[in-house]
mmCIF file of C-alpha atoms in Angstrom:
data_model
loop_
_atom_site.group_PDB
_atom_site.id
_atom_site.type_symbol
_atom_site.label_atom_id
_atom_site.label_comp_id
_atom_site.label_asym_id
_atom_site.label_seq_id
_atom_site.Cartn_x
_atom_site.Cartn_y
_atom_site.Cartn_z
ATOM 1 C CA MET A 1216 -2.412 -16.623 -0.201
ATOM 2 C CA ASP A 1217 -5.802 -17.745 -1.517
ATOM 3 C CA ILE A 1218 -8.647 -15.550 -0.240
ATOM 4 C CA LYS A 1219 -11.247 -16.491 -2.841
ATOM 5 C CA ARG A 1220 -13.803 -17.909 -0.431
ATOM 6 C CA GLY A 1221 -16.471 -15.217 -0.137
ATOM 7 C CA VAL A 1222 -13.999 -12.572 -1.278
ATOM 8 C CA SER A 1223 -13.667 -10.391 -4.352
ATOM 9 C CA ALA A 1224 -10.054 -9.350 -4.903
ATOM 10 C CA ILE A 1225 -8.764 -6.959 -7.557
ATOM 11 C CA PRO A 1226 -5.227 -5.722 -8.209
ATOM 12 C CA GLU A 1227 -4.678 -2.018 -8.806
ATOM 13 C CA SER A 1228 -8.172 -0.863 -9.717
ATOM 14 C CA ARG A 1229 -6.939 2.751 -9.408
ATOM 15 C CA ILE A 1230 -10.457 3.935 -8.577
ATOM 16 C CA LEU A 1231 -9.348 4.719 -5.014
ATOM 17 C CA VAL A 1232 -6.349 6.649 -6.340
ATOM 18 C CA SER A 1233 -8.561 8.679 -8.663
ATOM 19 C CA VAL A 1234 -11.099 9.443 -5.944
ATOM 20 C CA HIS A 1235 -8.227 10.360 -3.614
ATOM 21 C CA ARG A 1236 -7.065 12.965 -6.145
ATOM 22 C CA PHE A 1237 -10.623 14.268 -6.397
ATOM 23 C CA MET A 1238 -10.864 14.546 -2.623
ATOM 24 C CA GLU A 1239 -7.604 16.492 -2.547
ATOM 25 C CA GLU A 1240 -9.138 19.042 -4.903
ATOM 26 C CA VAL A 1241 -12.275 19.274 -2.773
ATOM 27 C CA GLN A 1242 -10.136 19.935 0.295
ATOM 28 C CA ARG A 1243 -8.145 22.521 -1.638
ATOM 29 C CA PHE A 1244 -11.012 24.867 -2.533
ATOM 30 C CA ARG A 1245 -12.910 26.673 0.225
ATOM 31 C CA ASN A 1246 -16.264 26.697 -1.548
ATOM 32 C CA LEU A 1247 -16.085 22.919 -2.048
ATOM 33 C CA GLU A 1248 -14.563 22.053 1.319
ATOM 34 C CA LYS A 1249 -17.584 23.430 3.175
ATOM 35 C CA ASP A 1250 -19.702 20.788 1.427
ATOM 36 C CA SER A 1251 -17.090 18.079 1.706
ATOM 37 C CA GLN A 1252 -19.271 15.615 3.599
ATOM 38 C CA LEU A 1253 -21.909 15.732 0.885
ATOM 39 C CA ILE A 1254 -19.325 15.459 -1.878
ATOM 40 C CA PHE A 1255 -17.443 12.623 -0.161
ATOM 41 C CA GLY A 1256 -20.716 10.750 0.165
ATOM 42 C CA MET A 1257 -21.159 11.055 -3.585
ATOM 43 C CA ALA A 1258 -17.573 9.873 -4.085
ATOM 44 C CA ARG A 1259 -18.250 6.833 -1.892
ATOM 45 C CA GLY A 1260 -21.222 5.943 -4.061
ATOM 46 C CA LEU A 1261 -19.070 6.338 -7.173
ATOM 47 C CA VAL A 1262 -16.534 3.842 -5.842
ATOM 48 C CA TYR A 1263 -19.228 1.301 -5.010
ATOM 49 C CA ASP A 1264 -20.810 1.758 -8.449
ATOM 50 C CA TYR A 1265 -17.447 1.255 -10.113
ATOM 51 C CA TYR A 1266 -16.750 -1.941 -8.218
ATOM 52 C CA SER A 1267 -20.209 -3.340 -8.884
ATOM 53 C CA SER A 1268 -19.931 -2.612 -12.620
ATOM 54 C CA SER A 1269 -16.416 -4.012 -12.973
ATOM 55 C CA ARG A 1270 -17.102 -7.746 -12.573
ATOM 56 C CA ILE A 1271 -16.806 -7.366 -8.790
ATOM 57 C CA LEU A 1272 -19.551 -9.326 -7.049
ATOM 58 C CA MET A 1273 -20.709 -7.124 -4.203
ATOM 59 C CA THR A 1274 -22.734 -9.993 -2.749
ATOM 60 C CA LYS A 1275 -19.502 -11.470 -1.444
ATOM 61 C CA SER A 1276 -18.567 -10.785 2.131
ATOM 62 C CA LEU A 1277 -15.297 -8.940 1.479
ATOM 63 C CA LEU A 1278 -13.725 -6.799 -1.222
ATOM 64 C CA VAL A 1279 -9.930 -6.456 -1.355
ATOM 65 C CA ASP A 1280 -8.373 -3.709 -3.483
ATOM 66 C CA LYS A 1281 -4.552 -3.615 -3.715
ATOM 67 C CA GLU A 1282 -2.729 -0.423 -4.627
ATOM 68 C CA PRO A 1283 1.079 -0.306 -5.092
ATOM 69 C CA LEU A 1284 3.459 2.639 -4.909
ATOM 70 C CA GLU A 1285 2.819 4.039 -8.365
ATOM 71 C CA PRO A 1286 1.341 6.557 -9.031
ATOM 72 C CA ILE A 1287 0.786 7.761 -5.454
ATOM 73 C CA ALA A 1288 4.325 7.613 -4.181
ATOM 74 C CA PHE A 1289 6.392 9.082 -6.992
ATOM 75 C CA PRO A 1290 7.411 11.789 -6.816
ATOM 76 C CA SER A 1291 5.209 13.210 -4.040
ATOM 77 C CA LYS A 1292 5.456 10.387 -1.453
ATOM 78 C CA GLY A 1293 1.759 11.054 -0.882
ATOM 79 C CA TYR A 1294 0.702 7.750 0.624
ATOM 80 C CA GLU A 1295 -0.329 9.193 3.987
ATOM 81 C CA GLN A 1296 -3.072 11.429 2.624
ATOM 82 C CA PHE A 1297 -4.248 8.560 0.433
ATOM 83 C CA ILE A 1298 -4.765 6.463 3.565
ATOM 84 C CA VAL A 1299 -6.456 9.374 5.355
ATOM 85 C CA ASN A 1300 -8.853 9.899 2.448
ATOM 86 C CA THR A 1301 -9.562 6.187 2.133
ATOM 87 C CA ARG A 1302 -10.518 6.124 5.817
ATOM 88 C CA LEU A 1303 -12.755 9.169 5.294
ATOM 89 C CA LEU A 1304 -14.565 7.335 2.518
ATOM 90 C CA PHE A 1305 -14.728 3.983 4.291
ATOM 91 C CA PRO A 1306 -14.331 4.403 8.083
ATOM 92 C CA GLU A 1307 -14.741 0.676 8.703
ATOM 93 C CA ALA A 1308 -12.248 -0.402 6.024
ATOM 94 C CA LYS A 1309 -9.432 -2.683 7.088
ATOM 95 C CA ILE A 1310 -6.032 -1.582 5.832
ATOM 96 C CA LEU A 1311 -3.027 -3.848 5.425
ATOM 97 C CA LEU A 1312 0.320 -2.095 5.033
ATOM 98 C CA ALA A 1313 3.039 -4.351 3.636
ATOM 99 C CA ILE A 1314 6.702 -3.699 4.359
ATOM 100 C CA ARG A 1315 9.720 -5.529 2.932
ATOM 101 C CA ASP A 1316 13.445 -5.141 3.483
ATOM 102 C CA PRO A 1317 14.830 -2.080 1.674
ATOM 103 C CA LEU A 1318 17.405 -3.824 -0.505
ATOM 104 C CA SER A 1319 14.901 -6.272 -2.016
ATOM 105 C CA THR A 1320 12.258 -3.579 -2.367
ATOM 106 C CA ILE A 1321 14.559 -1.065 -4.029
ATOM 107 C CA TRP A 1322 16.035 -3.725 -6.308
ATOM 108 C CA SER A 1323 12.500 -4.455 -7.508
ATOM 109 C CA MET A 1324 11.669 -0.752 -7.824
ATOM 110 C CA GLN A 1325 14.715 0.088 -9.930
ATOM 111 C CA ALA A 1326 14.108 -2.855 -12.257
ATOM 112 C CA ARG A 1327 10.935 -1.315 -13.652
ATOM 113 C CA THR A 1328 9.926 1.833 -15.474
ATOM 114 C CA TRP A 1329 7.513 4.116 -13.618
ATOM 115 C CA GLY A 1330 4.608 5.904 -15.246
ATOM 116 C CA GLU A 1331 3.760 3.284 -17.861
ATOM 117 C CA SER A 1332 0.266 2.853 -16.428
ATOM 118 C CA LEU A 1333 -0.478 6.580 -16.696
ATOM 119 C CA THR A 1334 -2.112 7.939 -19.841
ATOM 120 C CA SER A 1335 -0.426 11.339 -19.958
ATOM 121 C CA ALA A 1336 2.831 10.949 -18.045
ATOM 122 C CA GLY A 1337 6.160 10.012 -19.549
ATOM 123 C CA ALA A 1338 7.934 6.911 -18.330
ATOM 124 C CA ARG A 1339 10.487 7.695 -15.662
ATOM 125 C CA ARG A 1340 13.296 6.158 -13.718
ATOM 126 C CA PHE A 1341 14.702 7.413 -10.444
ATOM 127 C CA THR A 1342 18.024 7.299 -8.667
ATOM 128 C CA LEU A 1343 18.805 4.731 -5.995
ATOM 129 C CA GLU A 1344 18.812 7.581 -3.488
ATOM 130 C CA GLU A 1345 15.274 8.569 -4.507
ATOM 131 C CA TYR A 1346 14.076 4.981 -4.226
ATOM 132 C CA ALA A 1347 15.709 4.713 -0.802
ATOM 133 C CA GLU A 1348 14.099 7.953 0.346
ATOM 134 C CA ASN A 1349 10.720 6.685 -0.814
ATOM 135 C CA TRP A 1350 11.167 3.411 1.071
ATOM 136 C CA SER A 1351 12.104 5.459 4.130
ATOM 137 C CA SER A 1352 8.937 7.561 3.824
ATOM 138 C CA CYS A 1353 6.806 4.427 3.592
ATOM 139 C CA ALA A 1354 8.598 2.875 6.572
ATOM 140 C CA GLU A 1355 7.849 5.981 8.636
ATOM 141 C CA LEU A 1356 4.210 5.763 7.561
ATOM 142 C CA VAL A 1357 4.057 2.114 8.671
ATOM 143 C CA ALA A 1358 5.500 3.079 12.047
ATOM 144 C CA ARG A 1359 2.964 5.898 12.507
ATOM 145 C CA HIS A 1360 -0.027 3.771 11.557
ATOM 146 C CA GLN A 1361 1.012 0.573 13.326
ATOM 147 C CA PHE A 1362 -1.566 0.919 16.088
ATOM 148 C CA GLU A 1363 -4.310 2.676 14.136
ATOM 149 C CA PRO A 1364 -7.707 0.938 14.368
ATOM 150 C CA ASN A 1365 -8.387 -1.632 11.653
ATOM 151 C CA THR A 1366 -4.743 -1.646 10.541
ATOM 152 C CA TYR A 1367 -2.414 -4.629 10.182
ATOM 153 C CA ILE A 1368 1.271 -4.490 9.290
ATOM 154 C CA VAL A 1369 2.309 -7.321 6.973
ATOM 155 C CA GLN A 1370 6.015 -8.022 7.378
ATOM 156 C CA PHE A 1371 7.225 -9.747 4.233
ATOM 157 C CA GLY A 1372 9.877 -11.780 6.025
ATOM 158 C CA ARG A 1373 7.402 -13.140 8.533
ATOM 159 C CA LEU A 1374 4.955 -14.006 5.745
ATOM 160 C CA VAL A 1375 7.629 -15.941 3.835
ATOM 161 C CA ASN A 1376 9.325 -17.584 6.812
ATOM 162 C CA ASP A 1377 6.169 -18.489 8.739
ATOM 163 C CA PRO A 1378 3.405 -18.527 6.119
ATOM 164 C CA MET A 1379 0.981 -20.700 8.065
ATOM 165 C CA ASN A 1380 0.822 -18.544 11.181
ATOM 166 C CA GLU A 1381 1.109 -15.205 9.406
ATOM 167 C CA SER A 1382 -1.648 -16.186 6.973
ATOM 168 C CA LYS A 1383 -3.770 -17.163 9.968
ATOM 169 C CA ARG A 1384 -3.202 -13.758 11.563
ATOM 170 C CA ILE A 1385 -4.160 -11.976 8.336
ATOM 171 C CA PHE A 1386 -7.269 -14.125 7.909
ATOM 172 C CA GLU A 1387 -8.318 -13.393 11.487
ATOM 173 C CA PHE A 1388 -7.788 -9.676 10.919
ATOM 174 C CA LEU A 1389 -9.971 -9.789 7.783
ATOM 175 C CA HIS A 1390 -12.487 -12.221 9.309
ATOM 176 C CA ILE A 1391 -11.851 -14.767 6.567
ATOM 177 C CA ARG A 1392 -12.653 -18.371 7.354
ATOM 178 C CA ASN A 1393 -11.110 -21.397 5.673
ATOM 179 C CA GLY A 1394 -8.565 -19.365 3.735
ATOM 180 C CA ILE A 1395 -5.690 -21.153 2.014
ATOM 181 C CA PRO A 1396 -2.334 -20.046 3.481
ATOM 182 C CA PHE A 1397 0.198 -18.092 1.458
ATOM 183 C CA GLN A 1398 2.611 -20.250 -0.513
ATOM 184 C CA PRO A 1399 6.083 -18.624 -0.752
ATOM 185 C CA ARG A 1400 7.683 -18.538 -4.184
ATOM 186 C CA PRO A 1401 11.293 -17.837 -5.167
ATOM 187 C CA THR A 1402 12.129 -14.141 -5.335
ATOM 188 C CA HIS A 1403 14.686 -12.334 -7.473
ATOM 189 C CA SER A 1404 18.193 -12.115 -6.101
ATOM 190 C CA VAL A 1405 19.449 -8.658 -5.208
ATOM 191 C CA GLY A 1406 22.262 -7.649 -7.540
ATOM 192 C CA PHE A 1407 23.464 -4.376 -6.077
ATOM 193 C CA THR A 1408 27.176 -3.724 -5.812
ATOM 194 C CA LYS A 1409 28.608 -3.572 -2.298
ATOM 195 C CA GLU A 1410 28.939 0.185 -2.711
ATOM 196 C CA ASP A 1411 25.278 0.630 -3.691
ATOM 197 C CA GLN A 1412 24.127 -1.625 -0.860
ATOM 198 C CA ALA A 1413 26.137 0.373 1.640
ATOM 199 C CA ASN A 1414 24.728 3.642 0.298
ATOM 200 C CA ILE A 1415 21.140 2.399 0.479
ATOM 201 C CA LEU A 1416 21.557 1.020 3.994
ATOM 202 C CA ARG A 1417 23.104 4.299 5.102
ATOM 203 C CA ILE A 1418 20.055 6.226 3.855
ATOM 204 C CA VAL A 1419 17.461 3.888 5.386
ATOM 205 C CA LYS A 1420 19.269 3.184 8.662
ATOM 206 C CA PRO A 1421 17.164 5.601 10.797
ATOM 207 C CA GLN A 1422 13.942 4.077 9.503
ATOM 208 C CA LEU A 1423 15.156 0.510 10.014
ATOM 209 C CA GLU A 1424 15.999 1.432 13.601
ATOM 210 C CA LEU A 1425 12.594 3.083 14.015
ATOM 211 C CA LEU A 1426 10.799 -0.036 12.785
ATOM 212 C CA ALA A 1427 12.924 -2.302 14.981
ATOM 213 C CA SER A 1428 12.092 -0.187 18.032
ATOM 214 C CA LYS A 1429 8.428 -0.930 17.333
ATOM 215 C CA GLY A 1430 8.955 -4.655 16.884
ATOM 216 C CA ILE A 1431 8.833 -4.546 13.096
ATOM 217 C CA SER A 1432 11.996 -6.352 12.098
ATOM 218 C CA GLU A 1433 10.987 -9.441 10.096
ATOM 219 C CA LEU A 1434 11.304 -7.743 6.732
#
């Protein structure tokens, strides 16, 4: 999906993750928490300064920052507080939560090594059960935030199978005009054994049913 018209887009800046960690520490200590509004205002200015000094043109109408699972999700599954803190910093921010079917997502997750982008953490791999539990936690988060203000749930299957209309809905949500629709590309085939697939689907079944009950089924 091309959103270059009037938009600055960056992948994984990590500034929001870092400020999120800082905000957690502020909320942790009583003598800092009482001044949290002042401190969060300073943090907001820090984020803007970082964007403006990192080749991001703030004169454009929209800034998109994409953050993936790592390092927020493993091992703490701490995405929810990250979203809460991001909303505290930027109350008018629009948040897109993307959800994809568990088998494809977990196949992609287990194919990589986690922690390689961190300066002081050793590279790690997790079990299929841990990946499945993480997907389940994220699915529950999507279900809880589905109707939050300024939130849009991007269902991967709908984006791939109906890119024109889904791109239009995303552009309308972000107030982007004349955007170029998403162009689907081939994805990796899932290579799990039948036993592993059955185990994963057993773990995520309650969350799949939860999403389906809320009309989120085009994964």
